[in-house]
mmCIF file of C-alpha atoms in Angstrom:
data_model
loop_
_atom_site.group_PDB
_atom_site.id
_atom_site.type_symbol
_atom_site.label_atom_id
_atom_site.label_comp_id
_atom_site.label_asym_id
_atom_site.label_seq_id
_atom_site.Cartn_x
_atom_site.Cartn_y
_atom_site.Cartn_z
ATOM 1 C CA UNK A 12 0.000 0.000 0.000
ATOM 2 C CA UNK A 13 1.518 3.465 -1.099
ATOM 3 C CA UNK A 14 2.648 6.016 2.206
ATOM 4 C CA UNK A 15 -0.057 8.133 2.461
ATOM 5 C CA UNK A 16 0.302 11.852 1.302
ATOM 6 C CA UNK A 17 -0.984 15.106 2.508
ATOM 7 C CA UNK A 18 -2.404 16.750 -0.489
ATOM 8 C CA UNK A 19 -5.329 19.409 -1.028
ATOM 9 C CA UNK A 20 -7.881 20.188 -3.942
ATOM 10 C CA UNK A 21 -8.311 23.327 -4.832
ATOM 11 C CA UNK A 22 -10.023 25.123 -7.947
ATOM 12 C CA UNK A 23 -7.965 26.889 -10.681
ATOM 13 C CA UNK A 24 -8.837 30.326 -11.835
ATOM 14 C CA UNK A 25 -7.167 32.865 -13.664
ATOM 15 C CA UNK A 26 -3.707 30.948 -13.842
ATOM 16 C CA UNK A 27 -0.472 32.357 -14.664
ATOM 17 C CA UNK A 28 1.464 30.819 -17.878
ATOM 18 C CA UNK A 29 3.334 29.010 -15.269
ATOM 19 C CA UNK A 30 0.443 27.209 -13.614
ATOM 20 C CA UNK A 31 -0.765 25.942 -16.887
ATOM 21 C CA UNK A 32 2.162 24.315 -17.658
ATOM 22 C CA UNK A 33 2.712 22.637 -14.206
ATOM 23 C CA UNK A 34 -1.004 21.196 -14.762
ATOM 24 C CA UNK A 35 -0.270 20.241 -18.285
ATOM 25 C CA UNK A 36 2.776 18.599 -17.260
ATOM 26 C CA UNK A 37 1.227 16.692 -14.688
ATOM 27 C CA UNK A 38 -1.297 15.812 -16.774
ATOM 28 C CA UNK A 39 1.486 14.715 -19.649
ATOM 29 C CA UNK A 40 3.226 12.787 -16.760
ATOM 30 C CA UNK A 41 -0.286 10.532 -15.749
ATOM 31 C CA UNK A 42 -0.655 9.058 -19.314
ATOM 32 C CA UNK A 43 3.135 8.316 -19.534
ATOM 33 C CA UNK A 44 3.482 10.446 -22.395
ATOM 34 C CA UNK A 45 1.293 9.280 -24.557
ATOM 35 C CA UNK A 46 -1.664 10.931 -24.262
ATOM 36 C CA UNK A 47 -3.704 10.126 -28.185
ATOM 37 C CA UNK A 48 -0.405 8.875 -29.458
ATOM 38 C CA UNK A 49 -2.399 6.396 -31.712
ATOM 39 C CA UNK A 50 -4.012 9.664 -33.375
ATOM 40 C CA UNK A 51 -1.182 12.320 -33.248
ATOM 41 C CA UNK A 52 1.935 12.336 -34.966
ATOM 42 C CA UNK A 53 5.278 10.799 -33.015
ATOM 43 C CA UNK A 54 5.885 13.441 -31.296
ATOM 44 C CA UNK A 55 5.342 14.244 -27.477
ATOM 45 C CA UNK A 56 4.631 17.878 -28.180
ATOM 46 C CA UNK A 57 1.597 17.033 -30.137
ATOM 47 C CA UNK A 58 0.411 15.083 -27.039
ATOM 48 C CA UNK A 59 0.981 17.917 -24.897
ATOM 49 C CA UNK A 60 -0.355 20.564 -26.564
ATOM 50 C CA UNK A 61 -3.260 18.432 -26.866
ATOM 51 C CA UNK A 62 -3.943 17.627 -23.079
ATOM 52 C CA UNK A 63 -3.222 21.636 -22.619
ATOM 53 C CA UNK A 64 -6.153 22.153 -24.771
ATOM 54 C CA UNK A 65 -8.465 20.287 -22.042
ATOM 55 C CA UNK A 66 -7.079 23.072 -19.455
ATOM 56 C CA UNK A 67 -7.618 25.959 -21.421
ATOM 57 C CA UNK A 68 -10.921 25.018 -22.727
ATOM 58 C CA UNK A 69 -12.132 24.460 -19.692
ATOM 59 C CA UNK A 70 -10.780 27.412 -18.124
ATOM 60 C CA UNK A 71 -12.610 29.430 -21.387
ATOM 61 C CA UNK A 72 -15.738 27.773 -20.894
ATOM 62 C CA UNK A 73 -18.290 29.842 -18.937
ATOM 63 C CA UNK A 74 -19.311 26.180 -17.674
ATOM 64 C CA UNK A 75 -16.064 24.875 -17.081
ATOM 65 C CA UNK A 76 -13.830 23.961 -14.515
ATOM 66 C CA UNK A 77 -10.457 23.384 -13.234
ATOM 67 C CA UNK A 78 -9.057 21.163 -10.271
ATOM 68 C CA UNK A 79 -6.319 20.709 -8.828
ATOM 69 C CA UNK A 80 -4.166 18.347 -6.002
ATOM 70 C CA UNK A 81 -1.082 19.841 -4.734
ATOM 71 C CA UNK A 82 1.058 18.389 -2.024
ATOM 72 C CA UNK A 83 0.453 20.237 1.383
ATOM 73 C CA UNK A 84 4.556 20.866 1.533
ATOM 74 C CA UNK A 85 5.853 20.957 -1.979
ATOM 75 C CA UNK A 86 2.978 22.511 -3.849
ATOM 76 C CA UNK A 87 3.571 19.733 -6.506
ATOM 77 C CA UNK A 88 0.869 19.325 -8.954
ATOM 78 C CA UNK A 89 -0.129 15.434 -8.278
ATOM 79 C CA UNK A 90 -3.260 15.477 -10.010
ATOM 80 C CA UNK A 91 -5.470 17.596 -12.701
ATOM 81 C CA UNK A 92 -9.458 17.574 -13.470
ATOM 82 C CA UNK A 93 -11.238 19.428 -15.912
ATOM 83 C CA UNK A 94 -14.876 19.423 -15.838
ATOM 84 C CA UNK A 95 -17.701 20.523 -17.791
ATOM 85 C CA UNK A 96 -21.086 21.678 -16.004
ATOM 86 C CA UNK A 97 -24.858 21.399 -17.033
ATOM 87 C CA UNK A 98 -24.927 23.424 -20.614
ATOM 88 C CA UNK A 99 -21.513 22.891 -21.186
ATOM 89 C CA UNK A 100 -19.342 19.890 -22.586
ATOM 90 C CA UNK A 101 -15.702 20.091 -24.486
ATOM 91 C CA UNK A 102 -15.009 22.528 -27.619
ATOM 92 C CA UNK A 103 -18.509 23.567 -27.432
ATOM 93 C CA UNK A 104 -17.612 26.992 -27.921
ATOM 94 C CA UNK A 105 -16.017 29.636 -29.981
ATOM 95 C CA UNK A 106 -14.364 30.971 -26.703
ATOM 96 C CA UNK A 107 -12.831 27.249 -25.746
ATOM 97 C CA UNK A 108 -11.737 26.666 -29.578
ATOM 98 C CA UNK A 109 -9.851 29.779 -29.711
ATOM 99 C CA UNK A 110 -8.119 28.928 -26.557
ATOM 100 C CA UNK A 111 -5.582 26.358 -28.177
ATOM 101 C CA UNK A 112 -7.467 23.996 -29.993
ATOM 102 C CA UNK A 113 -7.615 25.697 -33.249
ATOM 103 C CA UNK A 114 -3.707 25.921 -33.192
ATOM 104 C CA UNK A 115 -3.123 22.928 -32.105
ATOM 105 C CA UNK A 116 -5.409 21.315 -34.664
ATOM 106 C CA UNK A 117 -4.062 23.827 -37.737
ATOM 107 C CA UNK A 118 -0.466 21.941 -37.071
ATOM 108 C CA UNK A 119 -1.782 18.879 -37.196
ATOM 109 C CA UNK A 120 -0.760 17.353 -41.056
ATOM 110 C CA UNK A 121 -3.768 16.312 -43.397
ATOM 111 C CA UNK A 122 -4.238 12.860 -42.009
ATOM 112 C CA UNK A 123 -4.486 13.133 -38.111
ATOM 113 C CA UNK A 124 -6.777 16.293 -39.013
ATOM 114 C CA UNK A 125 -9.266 14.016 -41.008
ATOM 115 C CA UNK A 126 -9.220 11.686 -38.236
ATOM 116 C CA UNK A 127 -10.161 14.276 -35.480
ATOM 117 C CA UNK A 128 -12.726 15.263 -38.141
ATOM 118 C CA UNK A 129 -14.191 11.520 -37.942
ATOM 119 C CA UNK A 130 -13.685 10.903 -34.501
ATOM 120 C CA UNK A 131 -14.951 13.795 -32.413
ATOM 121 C CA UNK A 132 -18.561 13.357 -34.345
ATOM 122 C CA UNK A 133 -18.644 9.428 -33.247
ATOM 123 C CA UNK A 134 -17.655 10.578 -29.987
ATOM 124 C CA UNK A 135 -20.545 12.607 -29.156
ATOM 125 C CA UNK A 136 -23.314 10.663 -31.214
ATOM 126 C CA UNK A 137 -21.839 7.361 -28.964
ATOM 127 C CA UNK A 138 -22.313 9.443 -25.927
ATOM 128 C CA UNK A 139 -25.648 10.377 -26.755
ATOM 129 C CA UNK A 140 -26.733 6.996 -27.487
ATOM 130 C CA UNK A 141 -25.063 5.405 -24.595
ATOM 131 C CA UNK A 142 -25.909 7.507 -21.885
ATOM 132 C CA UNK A 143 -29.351 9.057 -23.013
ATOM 133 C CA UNK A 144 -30.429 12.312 -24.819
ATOM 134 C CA UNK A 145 -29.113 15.159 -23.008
ATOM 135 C CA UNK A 146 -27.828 12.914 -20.136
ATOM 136 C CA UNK A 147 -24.010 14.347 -20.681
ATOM 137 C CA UNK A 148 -25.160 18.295 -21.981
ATOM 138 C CA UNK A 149 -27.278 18.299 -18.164
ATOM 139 C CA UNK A 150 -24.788 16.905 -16.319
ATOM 140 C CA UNK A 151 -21.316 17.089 -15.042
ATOM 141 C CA UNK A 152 -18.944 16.210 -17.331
ATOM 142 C CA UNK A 153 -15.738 14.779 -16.392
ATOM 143 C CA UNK A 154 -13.482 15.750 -19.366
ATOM 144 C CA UNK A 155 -10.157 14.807 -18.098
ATOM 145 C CA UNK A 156 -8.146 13.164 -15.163
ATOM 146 C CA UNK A 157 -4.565 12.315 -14.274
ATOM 147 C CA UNK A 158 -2.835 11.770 -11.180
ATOM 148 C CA UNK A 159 1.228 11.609 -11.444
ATOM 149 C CA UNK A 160 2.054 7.720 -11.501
ATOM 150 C CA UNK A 161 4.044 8.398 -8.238
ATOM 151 C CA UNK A 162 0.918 9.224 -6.392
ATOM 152 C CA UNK A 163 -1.327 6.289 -7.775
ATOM 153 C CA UNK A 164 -3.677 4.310 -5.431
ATOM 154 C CA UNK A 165 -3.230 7.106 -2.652
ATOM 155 C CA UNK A 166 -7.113 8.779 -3.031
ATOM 156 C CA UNK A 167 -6.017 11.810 -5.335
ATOM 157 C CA UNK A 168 -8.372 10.667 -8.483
ATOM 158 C CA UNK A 169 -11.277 9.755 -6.100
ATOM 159 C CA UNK A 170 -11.009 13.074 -4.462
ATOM 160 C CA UNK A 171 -11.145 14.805 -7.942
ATOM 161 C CA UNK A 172 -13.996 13.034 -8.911
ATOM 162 C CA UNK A 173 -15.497 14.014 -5.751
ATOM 163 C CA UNK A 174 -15.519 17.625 -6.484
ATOM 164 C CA UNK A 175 -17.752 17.140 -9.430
ATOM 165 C CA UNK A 176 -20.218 14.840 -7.842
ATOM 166 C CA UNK A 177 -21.040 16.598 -4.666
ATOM 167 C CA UNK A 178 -21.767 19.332 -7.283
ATOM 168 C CA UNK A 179 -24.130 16.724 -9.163
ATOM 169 C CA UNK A 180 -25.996 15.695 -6.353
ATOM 170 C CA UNK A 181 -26.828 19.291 -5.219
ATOM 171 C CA UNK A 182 -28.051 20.016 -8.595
ATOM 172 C CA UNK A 183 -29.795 16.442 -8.950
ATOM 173 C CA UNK A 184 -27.886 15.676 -12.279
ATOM 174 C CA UNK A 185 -25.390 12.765 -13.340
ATOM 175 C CA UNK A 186 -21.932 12.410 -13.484
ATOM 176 C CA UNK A 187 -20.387 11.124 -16.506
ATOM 177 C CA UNK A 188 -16.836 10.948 -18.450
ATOM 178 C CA UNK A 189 -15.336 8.605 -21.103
ATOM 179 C CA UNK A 190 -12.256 6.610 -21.056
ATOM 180 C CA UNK A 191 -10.180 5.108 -23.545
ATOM 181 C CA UNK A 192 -8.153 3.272 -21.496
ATOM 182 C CA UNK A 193 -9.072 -0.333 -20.786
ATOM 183 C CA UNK A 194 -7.452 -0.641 -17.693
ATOM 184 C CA UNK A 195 -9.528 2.619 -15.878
ATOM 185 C CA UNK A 196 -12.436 0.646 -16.229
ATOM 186 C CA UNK A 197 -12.648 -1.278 -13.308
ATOM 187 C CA UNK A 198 -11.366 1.621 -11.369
ATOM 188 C CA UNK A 199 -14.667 3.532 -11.774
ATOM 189 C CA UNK A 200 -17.061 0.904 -11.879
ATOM 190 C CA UNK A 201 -15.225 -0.064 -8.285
ATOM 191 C CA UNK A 202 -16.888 3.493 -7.090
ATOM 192 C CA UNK A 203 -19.691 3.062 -8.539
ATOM 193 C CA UNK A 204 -20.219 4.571 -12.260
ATOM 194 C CA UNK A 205 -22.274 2.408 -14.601
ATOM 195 C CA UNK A 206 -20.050 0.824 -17.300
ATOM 196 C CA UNK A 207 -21.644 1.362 -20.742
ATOM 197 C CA UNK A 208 -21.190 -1.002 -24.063
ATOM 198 C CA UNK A 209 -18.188 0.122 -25.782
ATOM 199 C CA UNK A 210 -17.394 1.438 -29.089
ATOM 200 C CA UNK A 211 -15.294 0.557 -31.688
ATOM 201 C CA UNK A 212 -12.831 2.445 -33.393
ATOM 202 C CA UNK A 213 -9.691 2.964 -35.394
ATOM 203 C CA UNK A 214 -6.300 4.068 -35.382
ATOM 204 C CA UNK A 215 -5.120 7.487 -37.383
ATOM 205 C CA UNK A 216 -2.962 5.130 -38.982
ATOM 206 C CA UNK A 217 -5.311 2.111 -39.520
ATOM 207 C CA UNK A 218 -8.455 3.688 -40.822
ATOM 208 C CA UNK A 219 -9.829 -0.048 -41.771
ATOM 209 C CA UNK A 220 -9.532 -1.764 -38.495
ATOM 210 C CA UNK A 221 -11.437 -1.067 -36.099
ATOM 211 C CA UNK A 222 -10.151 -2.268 -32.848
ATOM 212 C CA UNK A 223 -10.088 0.619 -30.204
ATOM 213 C CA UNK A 224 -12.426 0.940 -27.286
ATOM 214 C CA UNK A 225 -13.770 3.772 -25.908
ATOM 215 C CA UNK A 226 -16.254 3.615 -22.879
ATOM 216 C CA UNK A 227 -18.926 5.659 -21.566
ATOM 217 C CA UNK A 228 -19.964 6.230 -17.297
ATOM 218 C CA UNK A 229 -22.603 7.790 -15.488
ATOM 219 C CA UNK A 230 -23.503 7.678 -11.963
ATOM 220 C CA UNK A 231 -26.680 9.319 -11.326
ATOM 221 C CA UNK A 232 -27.826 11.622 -8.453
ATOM 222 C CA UNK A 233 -31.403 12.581 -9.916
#
């Protein structure tokens, strides 16, 4: 069992340059670095520009909000949530566009644009049809989560999700985020989200095969 850690969650407004990139980093850190890598070029920039996009899109978004976990001594960054409120979800703005994902997108060659182009449509019209009409657009949307790989397993994630769904159950709406990552899903069906049929699909590089999972969660407080 991992040594316990002091650590507090706090909300992120108005950060400095500075603070965005210790959140982005720690966020870069949690996936190891490879954050998309099967649908953005080789390179780690790409990856992090990309998971900088959730943070600043979040922070533009009228809805949106940011979370952090710092350790009590260091001030660390150990963990990062973004989340999306009732009326609000990911890049559904002008505002949260302009806030990096248009340039990260515009440097993005032909291909990987065409497959953003294909997959954030199936994204949303699997949400929709795995979690109900409207269930994600009235709820709180968990967006994106990373604890540092040092600080696994000690309560940092939990207490991030926590944020969102005391906010939930005031406001008698559901929780709900998306995963890609296979291994996660046990995780939050172990605190209780409901584990939705997965779907299918394919690499940037492998257009015909369709053999990646993504998963849909809700946990419901009305």
């Amino acid at each position: 069992m991992p040594a316990p850690v002091a650590f507090t969650i706090r909300r992120v407004t108005n950060p400095s340059e500075k603070e965005i990139q210790d959140m982005t980093d720690a966020l870069d850190e949690s996936f190891e670095f490879k954050y998309f890598d099967h649908s953005l070029p080789s390179d780690r920039d790409r990856s992090y520009n990309m998971l900088k996009t959730h943070i600043t899109a979040a922070l533009a978004d009228e809805g949106g909000e940011v979370y952090v976990a710092e350790d009590n001594v260091t001030k660390q960054v150990l963990g990062v949530a973004t989340w999306h409120g009732p009326g609000s979800e990911f890049l559904s703005t002008e505002a949260q566009r302009q806030a990096g994902w248009y340039e990260m997108y515009g440097k993005l060659e032909k291909p990987y644009q065409e497959w953003w182009d294909y997959f954030l449509p199936l994204y949303g019209q699997y949400v929709e049809e795995a979690l109900g009409e409207g269930t994600k657009h009235g709820g709180y949307h968990l967006q994106c989560l990373g604890v540092i790989p040092s600080h696994w397993r000690r309560g940092i994630g939990r207490a991030l999700i926590e944020v969102g769904e005391e906010k939930a159950k005031a406001a008698k709406v559901s929780v709900v985020l998306e995963t890609l990552t296979v291994v996660a899903v046990p995780f939050y069906a172990r605190i209780g989200f409901e584990v939705k049929k997965p779907k299918l699909y394919h690499h940037a590089s492998t257009p015909n095969l369709e053999n990646v999972s993504l998963y849909a969660f809700v946990k419901k407080f009305n």
